[in-house]
CSV table of N, CA and C in Angstrom, one decimal:
chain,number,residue,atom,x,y,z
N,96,UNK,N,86.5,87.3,87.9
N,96,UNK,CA,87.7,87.3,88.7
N,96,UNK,C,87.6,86.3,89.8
N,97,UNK,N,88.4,85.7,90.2
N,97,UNK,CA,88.2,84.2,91.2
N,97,UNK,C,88.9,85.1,92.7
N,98,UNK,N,88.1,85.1,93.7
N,98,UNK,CA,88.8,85.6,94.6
N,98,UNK,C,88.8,85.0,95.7
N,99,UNK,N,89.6,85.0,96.4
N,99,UNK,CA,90.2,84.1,97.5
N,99,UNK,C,89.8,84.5,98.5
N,100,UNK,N,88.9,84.3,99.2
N,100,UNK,CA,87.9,84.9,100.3
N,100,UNK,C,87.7,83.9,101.6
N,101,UNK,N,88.2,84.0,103.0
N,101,UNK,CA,87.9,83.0,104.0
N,101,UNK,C,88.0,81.6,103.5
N,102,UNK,N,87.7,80.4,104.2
N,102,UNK,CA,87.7,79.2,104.5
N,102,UNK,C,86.2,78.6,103.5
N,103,UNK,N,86.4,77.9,103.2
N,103,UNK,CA,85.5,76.8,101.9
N,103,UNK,C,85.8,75.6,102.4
N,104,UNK,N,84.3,74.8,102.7
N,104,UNK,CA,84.5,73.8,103.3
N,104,UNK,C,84.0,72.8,102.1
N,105,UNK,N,84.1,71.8,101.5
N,105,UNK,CA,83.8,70.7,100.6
N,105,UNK,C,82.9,69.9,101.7
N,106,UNK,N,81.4,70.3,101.9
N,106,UNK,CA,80.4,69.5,102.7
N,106,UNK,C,80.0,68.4,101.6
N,107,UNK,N,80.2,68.3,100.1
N,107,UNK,CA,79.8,66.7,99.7
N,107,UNK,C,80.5,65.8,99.5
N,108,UNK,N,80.1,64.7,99.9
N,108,UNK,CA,80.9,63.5,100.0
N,108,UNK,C,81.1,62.9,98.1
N,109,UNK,N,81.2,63.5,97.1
N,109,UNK,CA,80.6,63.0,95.7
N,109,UNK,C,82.1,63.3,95.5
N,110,UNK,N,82.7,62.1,94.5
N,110,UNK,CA,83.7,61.6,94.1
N,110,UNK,C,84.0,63.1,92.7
N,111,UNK,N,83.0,63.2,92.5
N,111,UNK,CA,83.1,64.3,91.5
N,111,UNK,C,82.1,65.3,91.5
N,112,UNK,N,82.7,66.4,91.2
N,112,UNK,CA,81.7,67.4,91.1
N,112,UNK,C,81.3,67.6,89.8
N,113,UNK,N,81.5,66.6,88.6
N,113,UNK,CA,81.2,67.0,87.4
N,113,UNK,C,79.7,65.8,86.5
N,114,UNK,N,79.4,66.0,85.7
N,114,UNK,CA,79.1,65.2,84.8
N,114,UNK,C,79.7,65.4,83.7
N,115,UNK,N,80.3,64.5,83.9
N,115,UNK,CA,81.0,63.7,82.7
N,115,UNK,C,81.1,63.7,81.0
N,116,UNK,N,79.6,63.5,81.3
N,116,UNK,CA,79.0,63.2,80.0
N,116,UNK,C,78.9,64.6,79.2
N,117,UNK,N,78.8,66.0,80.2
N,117,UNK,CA,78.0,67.2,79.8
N,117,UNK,C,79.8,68.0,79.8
N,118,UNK,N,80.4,67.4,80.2
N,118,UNK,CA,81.6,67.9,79.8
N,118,UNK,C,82.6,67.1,79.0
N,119,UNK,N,82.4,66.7,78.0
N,119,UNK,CA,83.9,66.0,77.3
N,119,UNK,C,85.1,66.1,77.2
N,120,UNK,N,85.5,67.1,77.3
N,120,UNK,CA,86.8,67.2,77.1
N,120,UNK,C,87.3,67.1,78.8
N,121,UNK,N,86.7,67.1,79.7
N,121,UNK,CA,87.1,67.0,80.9
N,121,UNK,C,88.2,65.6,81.7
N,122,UNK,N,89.9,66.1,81.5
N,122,UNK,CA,90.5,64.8,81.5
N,122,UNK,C,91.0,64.3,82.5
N,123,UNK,N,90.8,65.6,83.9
N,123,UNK,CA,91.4,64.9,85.3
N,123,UNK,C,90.4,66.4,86.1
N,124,UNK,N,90.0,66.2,87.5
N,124,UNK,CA,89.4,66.8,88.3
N,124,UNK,C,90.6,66.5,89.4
N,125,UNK,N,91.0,67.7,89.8
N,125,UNK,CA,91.6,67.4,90.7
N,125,UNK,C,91.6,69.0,91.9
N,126,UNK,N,91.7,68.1,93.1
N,126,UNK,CA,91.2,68.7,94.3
N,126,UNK,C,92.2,69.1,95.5
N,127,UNK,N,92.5,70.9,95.7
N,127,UNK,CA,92.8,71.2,96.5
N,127,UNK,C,93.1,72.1,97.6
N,128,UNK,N,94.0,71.6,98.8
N,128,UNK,CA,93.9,72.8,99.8
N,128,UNK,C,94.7,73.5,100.1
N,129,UNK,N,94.3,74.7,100.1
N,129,UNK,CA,95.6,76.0,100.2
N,129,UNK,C,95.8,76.1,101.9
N,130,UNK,N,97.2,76.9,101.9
N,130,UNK,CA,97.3,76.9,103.3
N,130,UNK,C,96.6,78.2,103.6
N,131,UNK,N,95.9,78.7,103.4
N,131,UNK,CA,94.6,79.8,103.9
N,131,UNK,C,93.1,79.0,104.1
N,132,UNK,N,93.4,77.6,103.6
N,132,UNK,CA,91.9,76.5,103.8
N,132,UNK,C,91.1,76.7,103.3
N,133,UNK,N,91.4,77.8,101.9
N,133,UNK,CA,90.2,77.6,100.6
N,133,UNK,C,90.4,76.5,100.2
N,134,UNK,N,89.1,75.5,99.2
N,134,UNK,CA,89.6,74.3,98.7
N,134,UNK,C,88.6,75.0,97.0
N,135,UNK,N,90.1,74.8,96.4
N,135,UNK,CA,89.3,74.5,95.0
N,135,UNK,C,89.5,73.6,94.3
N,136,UNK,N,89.1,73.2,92.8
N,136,UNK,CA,88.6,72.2,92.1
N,136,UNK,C,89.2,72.3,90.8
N,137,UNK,N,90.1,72.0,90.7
N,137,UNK,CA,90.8,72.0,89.3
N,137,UNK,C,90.7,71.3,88.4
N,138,UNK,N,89.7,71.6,86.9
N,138,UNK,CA,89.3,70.8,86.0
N,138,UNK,C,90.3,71.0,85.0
N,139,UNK,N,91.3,69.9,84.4
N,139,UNK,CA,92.1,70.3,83.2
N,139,UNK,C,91.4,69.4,82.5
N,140,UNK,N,91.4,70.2,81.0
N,140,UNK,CA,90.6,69.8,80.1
N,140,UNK,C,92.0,68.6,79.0
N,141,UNK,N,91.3,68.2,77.6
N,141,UNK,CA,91.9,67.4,76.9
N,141,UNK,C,93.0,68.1,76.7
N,142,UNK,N,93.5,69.3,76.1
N,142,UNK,CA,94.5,69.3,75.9
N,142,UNK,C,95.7,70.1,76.7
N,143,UNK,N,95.3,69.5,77.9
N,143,UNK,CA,96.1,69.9,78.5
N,143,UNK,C,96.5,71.5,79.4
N,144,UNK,N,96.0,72.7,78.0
N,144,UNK,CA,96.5,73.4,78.6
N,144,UNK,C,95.4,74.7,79.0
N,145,UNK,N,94.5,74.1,78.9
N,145,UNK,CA,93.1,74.5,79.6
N,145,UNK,C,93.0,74.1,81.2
N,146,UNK,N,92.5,74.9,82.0
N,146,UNK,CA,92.2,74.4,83.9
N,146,UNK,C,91.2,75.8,83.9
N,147,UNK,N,90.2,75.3,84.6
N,147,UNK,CA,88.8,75.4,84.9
N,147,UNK,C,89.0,75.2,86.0
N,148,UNK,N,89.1,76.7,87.7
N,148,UNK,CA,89.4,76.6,88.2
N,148,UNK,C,88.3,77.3,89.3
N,149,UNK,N,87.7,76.3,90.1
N,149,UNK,CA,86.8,77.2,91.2
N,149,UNK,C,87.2,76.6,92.5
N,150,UNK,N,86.3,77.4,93.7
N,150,UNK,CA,86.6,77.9,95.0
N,150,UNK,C,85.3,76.7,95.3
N,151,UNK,N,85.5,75.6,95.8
N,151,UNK,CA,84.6,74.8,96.7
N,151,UNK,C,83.6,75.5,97.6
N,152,UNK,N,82.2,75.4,97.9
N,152,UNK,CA,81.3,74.1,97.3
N,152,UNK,C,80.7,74.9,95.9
N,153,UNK,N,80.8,76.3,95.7
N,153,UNK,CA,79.9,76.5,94.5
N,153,UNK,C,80.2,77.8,93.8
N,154,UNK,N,81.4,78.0,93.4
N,154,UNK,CA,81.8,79.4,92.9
N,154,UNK,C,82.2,79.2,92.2
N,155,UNK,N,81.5,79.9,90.7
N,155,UNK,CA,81.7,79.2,89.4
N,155,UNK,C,83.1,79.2,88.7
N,156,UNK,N,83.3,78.7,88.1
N,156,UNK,CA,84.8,78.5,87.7
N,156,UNK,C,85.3,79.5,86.6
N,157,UNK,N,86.7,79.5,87.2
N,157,UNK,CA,87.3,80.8,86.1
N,157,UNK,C,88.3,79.6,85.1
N,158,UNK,N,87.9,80.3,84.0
N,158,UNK,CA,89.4,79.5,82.8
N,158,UNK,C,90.4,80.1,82.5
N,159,UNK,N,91.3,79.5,83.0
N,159,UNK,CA,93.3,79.8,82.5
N,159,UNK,C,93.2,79.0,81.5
N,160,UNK,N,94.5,79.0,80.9
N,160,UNK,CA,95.2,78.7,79.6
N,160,UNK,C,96.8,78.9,79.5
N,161,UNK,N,97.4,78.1,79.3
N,161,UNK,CA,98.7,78.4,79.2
N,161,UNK,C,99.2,77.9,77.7
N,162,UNK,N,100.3,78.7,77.4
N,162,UNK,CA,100.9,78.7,76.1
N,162,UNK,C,101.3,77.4,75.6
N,163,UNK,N,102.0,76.5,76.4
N,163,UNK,CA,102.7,75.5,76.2
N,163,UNK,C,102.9,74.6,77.2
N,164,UNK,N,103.0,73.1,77.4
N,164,UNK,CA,103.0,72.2,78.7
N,164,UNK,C,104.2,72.7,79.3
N,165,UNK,N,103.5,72.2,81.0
N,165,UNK,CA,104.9,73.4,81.8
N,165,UNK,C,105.0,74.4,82.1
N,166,UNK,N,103.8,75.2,81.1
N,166,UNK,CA,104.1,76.9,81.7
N,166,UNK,C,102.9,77.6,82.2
N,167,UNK,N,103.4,79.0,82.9
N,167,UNK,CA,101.6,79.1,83.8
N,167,UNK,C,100.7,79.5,83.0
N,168,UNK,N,99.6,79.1,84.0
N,168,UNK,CA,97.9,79.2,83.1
N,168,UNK,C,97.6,80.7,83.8
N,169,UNK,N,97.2,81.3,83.0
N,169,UNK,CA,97.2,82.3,82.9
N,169,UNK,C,95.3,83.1,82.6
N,170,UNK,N,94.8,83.7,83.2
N,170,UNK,CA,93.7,84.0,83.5
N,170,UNK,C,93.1,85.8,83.9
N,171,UNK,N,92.0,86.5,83.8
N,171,UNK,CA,91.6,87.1,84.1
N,171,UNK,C,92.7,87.7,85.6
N,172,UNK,N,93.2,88.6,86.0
N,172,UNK,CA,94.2,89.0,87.3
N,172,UNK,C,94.7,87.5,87.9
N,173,UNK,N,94.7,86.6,87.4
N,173,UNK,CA,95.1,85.7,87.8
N,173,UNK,C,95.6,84.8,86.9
N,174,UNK,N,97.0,83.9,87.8
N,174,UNK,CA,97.8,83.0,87.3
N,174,UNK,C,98.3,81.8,88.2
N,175,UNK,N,98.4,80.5,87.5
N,175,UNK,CA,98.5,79.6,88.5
N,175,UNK,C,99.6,78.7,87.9
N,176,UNK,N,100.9,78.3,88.6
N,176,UNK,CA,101.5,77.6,88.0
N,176,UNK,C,101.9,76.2,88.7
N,177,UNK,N,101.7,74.8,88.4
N,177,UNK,CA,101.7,73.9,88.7
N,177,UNK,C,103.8,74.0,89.7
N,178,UNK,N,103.6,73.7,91.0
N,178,UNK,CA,105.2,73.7,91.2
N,178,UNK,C,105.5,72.4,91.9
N,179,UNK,N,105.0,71.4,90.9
N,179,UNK,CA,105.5,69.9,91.7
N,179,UNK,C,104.1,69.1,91.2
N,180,UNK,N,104.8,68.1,91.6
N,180,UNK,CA,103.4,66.6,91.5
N,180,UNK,C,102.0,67.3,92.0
N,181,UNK,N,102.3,67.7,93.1
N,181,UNK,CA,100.5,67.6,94.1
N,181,UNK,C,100.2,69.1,94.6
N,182,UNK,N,101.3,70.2,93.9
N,182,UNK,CA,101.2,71.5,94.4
N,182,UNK,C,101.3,72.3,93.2
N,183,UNK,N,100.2,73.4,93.8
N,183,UNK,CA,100.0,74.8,92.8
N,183,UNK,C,100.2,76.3,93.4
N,184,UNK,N,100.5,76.9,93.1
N,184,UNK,CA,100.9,78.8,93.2
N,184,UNK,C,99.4,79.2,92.6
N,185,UNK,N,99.2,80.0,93.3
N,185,UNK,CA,97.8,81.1,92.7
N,185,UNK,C,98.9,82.2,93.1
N,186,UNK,N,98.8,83.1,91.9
N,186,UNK,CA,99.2,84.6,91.8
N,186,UNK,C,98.7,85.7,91.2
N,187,UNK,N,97.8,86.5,92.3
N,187,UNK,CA,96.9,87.5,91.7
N,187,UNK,C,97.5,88.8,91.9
N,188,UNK,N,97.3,89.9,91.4
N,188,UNK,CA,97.7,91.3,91.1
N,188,UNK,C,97.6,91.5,92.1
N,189,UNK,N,96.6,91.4,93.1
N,189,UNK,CA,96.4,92.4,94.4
N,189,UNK,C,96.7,91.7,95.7
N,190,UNK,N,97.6,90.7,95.3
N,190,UNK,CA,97.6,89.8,97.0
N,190,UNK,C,98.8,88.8,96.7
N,191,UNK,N,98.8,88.6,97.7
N,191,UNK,CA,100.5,87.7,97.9
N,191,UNK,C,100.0,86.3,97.3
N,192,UNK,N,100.8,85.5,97.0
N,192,UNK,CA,101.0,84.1,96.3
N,192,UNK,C,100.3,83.4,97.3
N,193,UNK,N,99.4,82.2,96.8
N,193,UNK,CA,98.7,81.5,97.8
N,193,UNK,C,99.5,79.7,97.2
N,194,UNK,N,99.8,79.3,97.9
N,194,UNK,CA,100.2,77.8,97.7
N,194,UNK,C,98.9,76.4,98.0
N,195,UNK,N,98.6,75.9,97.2
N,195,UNK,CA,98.1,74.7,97.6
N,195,UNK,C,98.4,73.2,97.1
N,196,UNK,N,97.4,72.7,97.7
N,196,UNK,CA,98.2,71.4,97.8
N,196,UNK,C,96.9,70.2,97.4
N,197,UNK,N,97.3,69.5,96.5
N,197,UNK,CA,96.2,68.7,95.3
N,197,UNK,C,96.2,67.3,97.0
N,198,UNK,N,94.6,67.2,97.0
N,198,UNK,CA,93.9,66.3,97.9
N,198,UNK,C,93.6,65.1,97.6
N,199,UNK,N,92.9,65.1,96.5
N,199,UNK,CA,92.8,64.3,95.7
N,199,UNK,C,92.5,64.7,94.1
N,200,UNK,N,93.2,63.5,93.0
N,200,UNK,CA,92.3,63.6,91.7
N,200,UNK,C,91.6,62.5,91.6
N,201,UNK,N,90.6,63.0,90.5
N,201,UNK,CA,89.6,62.0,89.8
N,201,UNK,C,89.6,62.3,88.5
N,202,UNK,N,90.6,61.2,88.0
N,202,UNK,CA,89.9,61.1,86.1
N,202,UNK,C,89.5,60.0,85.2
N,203,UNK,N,89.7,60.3,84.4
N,203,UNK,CA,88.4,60.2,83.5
N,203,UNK,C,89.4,58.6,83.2
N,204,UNK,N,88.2,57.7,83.2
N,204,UNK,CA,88.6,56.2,83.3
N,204,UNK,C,89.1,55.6,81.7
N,205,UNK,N,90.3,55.7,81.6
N,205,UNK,CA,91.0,55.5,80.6
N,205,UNK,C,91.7,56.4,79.5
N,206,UNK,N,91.8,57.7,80.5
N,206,UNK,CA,92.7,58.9,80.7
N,206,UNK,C,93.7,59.6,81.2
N,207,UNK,N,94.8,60.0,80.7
N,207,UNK,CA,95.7,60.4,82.0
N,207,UNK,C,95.3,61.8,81.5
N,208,UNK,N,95.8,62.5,83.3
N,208,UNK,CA,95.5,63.7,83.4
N,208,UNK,C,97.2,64.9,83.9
N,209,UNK,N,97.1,65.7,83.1
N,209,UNK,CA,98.6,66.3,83.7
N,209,UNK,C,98.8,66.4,85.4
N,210,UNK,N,100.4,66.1,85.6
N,210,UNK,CA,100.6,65.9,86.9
N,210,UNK,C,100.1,67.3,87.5
């Protein structure tokens, strides 16, 4: 269960938190901040409708899935649905909707990654 707990600071300066190599299917990393100042790390994988989702600097990541491009990814008490270019909704059973807001991406060099 991914829980949203105080402020998470991103203390490394590293363009990626991944290897690359040890993940393949990994097609955009992308980075952001909620207005409560958690920062998480959203990895969407090749096909899209896979996101590999953790809580900055080291809280292991939970996997959503959504049915179809467009619709929410869907997860262990939690759900996250993309609502715009650079923003996402977290919605968990036991707590109000958290909004954040994508900081930066990083992908995979000769890749597009969903908006």
């Amino acid at each position: 269960m991914l829980s949203l707990m105080g402020c998470q600071q991103n203390g490394g300066g590293d363009e990626s938190r991944h290897d690359r190599n040890s993940i393949p299917t990994l097609v955009g990393e992308h980075l952001y901040a909620c207005e409560d100042g958690t920062q998480l790390d959203g990895d969407f994988l090749v096909d899209g409708l896979t996101l590999d989702l953790a809580i900055l600097p080291d809280q292991k990541p939970i996997r959503l899935t959504a049915p179809d491009t467009g619709l929410t990814y869907v997860g262990d008490k939690l759900n996250v649905s993309l609502t715009g270019v650079d923003t996402l909704k977290l919605v968990r059973a036991d707590q109000k909707p958290l909004i954040c807001r994508r900081t930066r991406t990083i992908s995979k060099q000769g890749r597009l990654h969903p908006p």
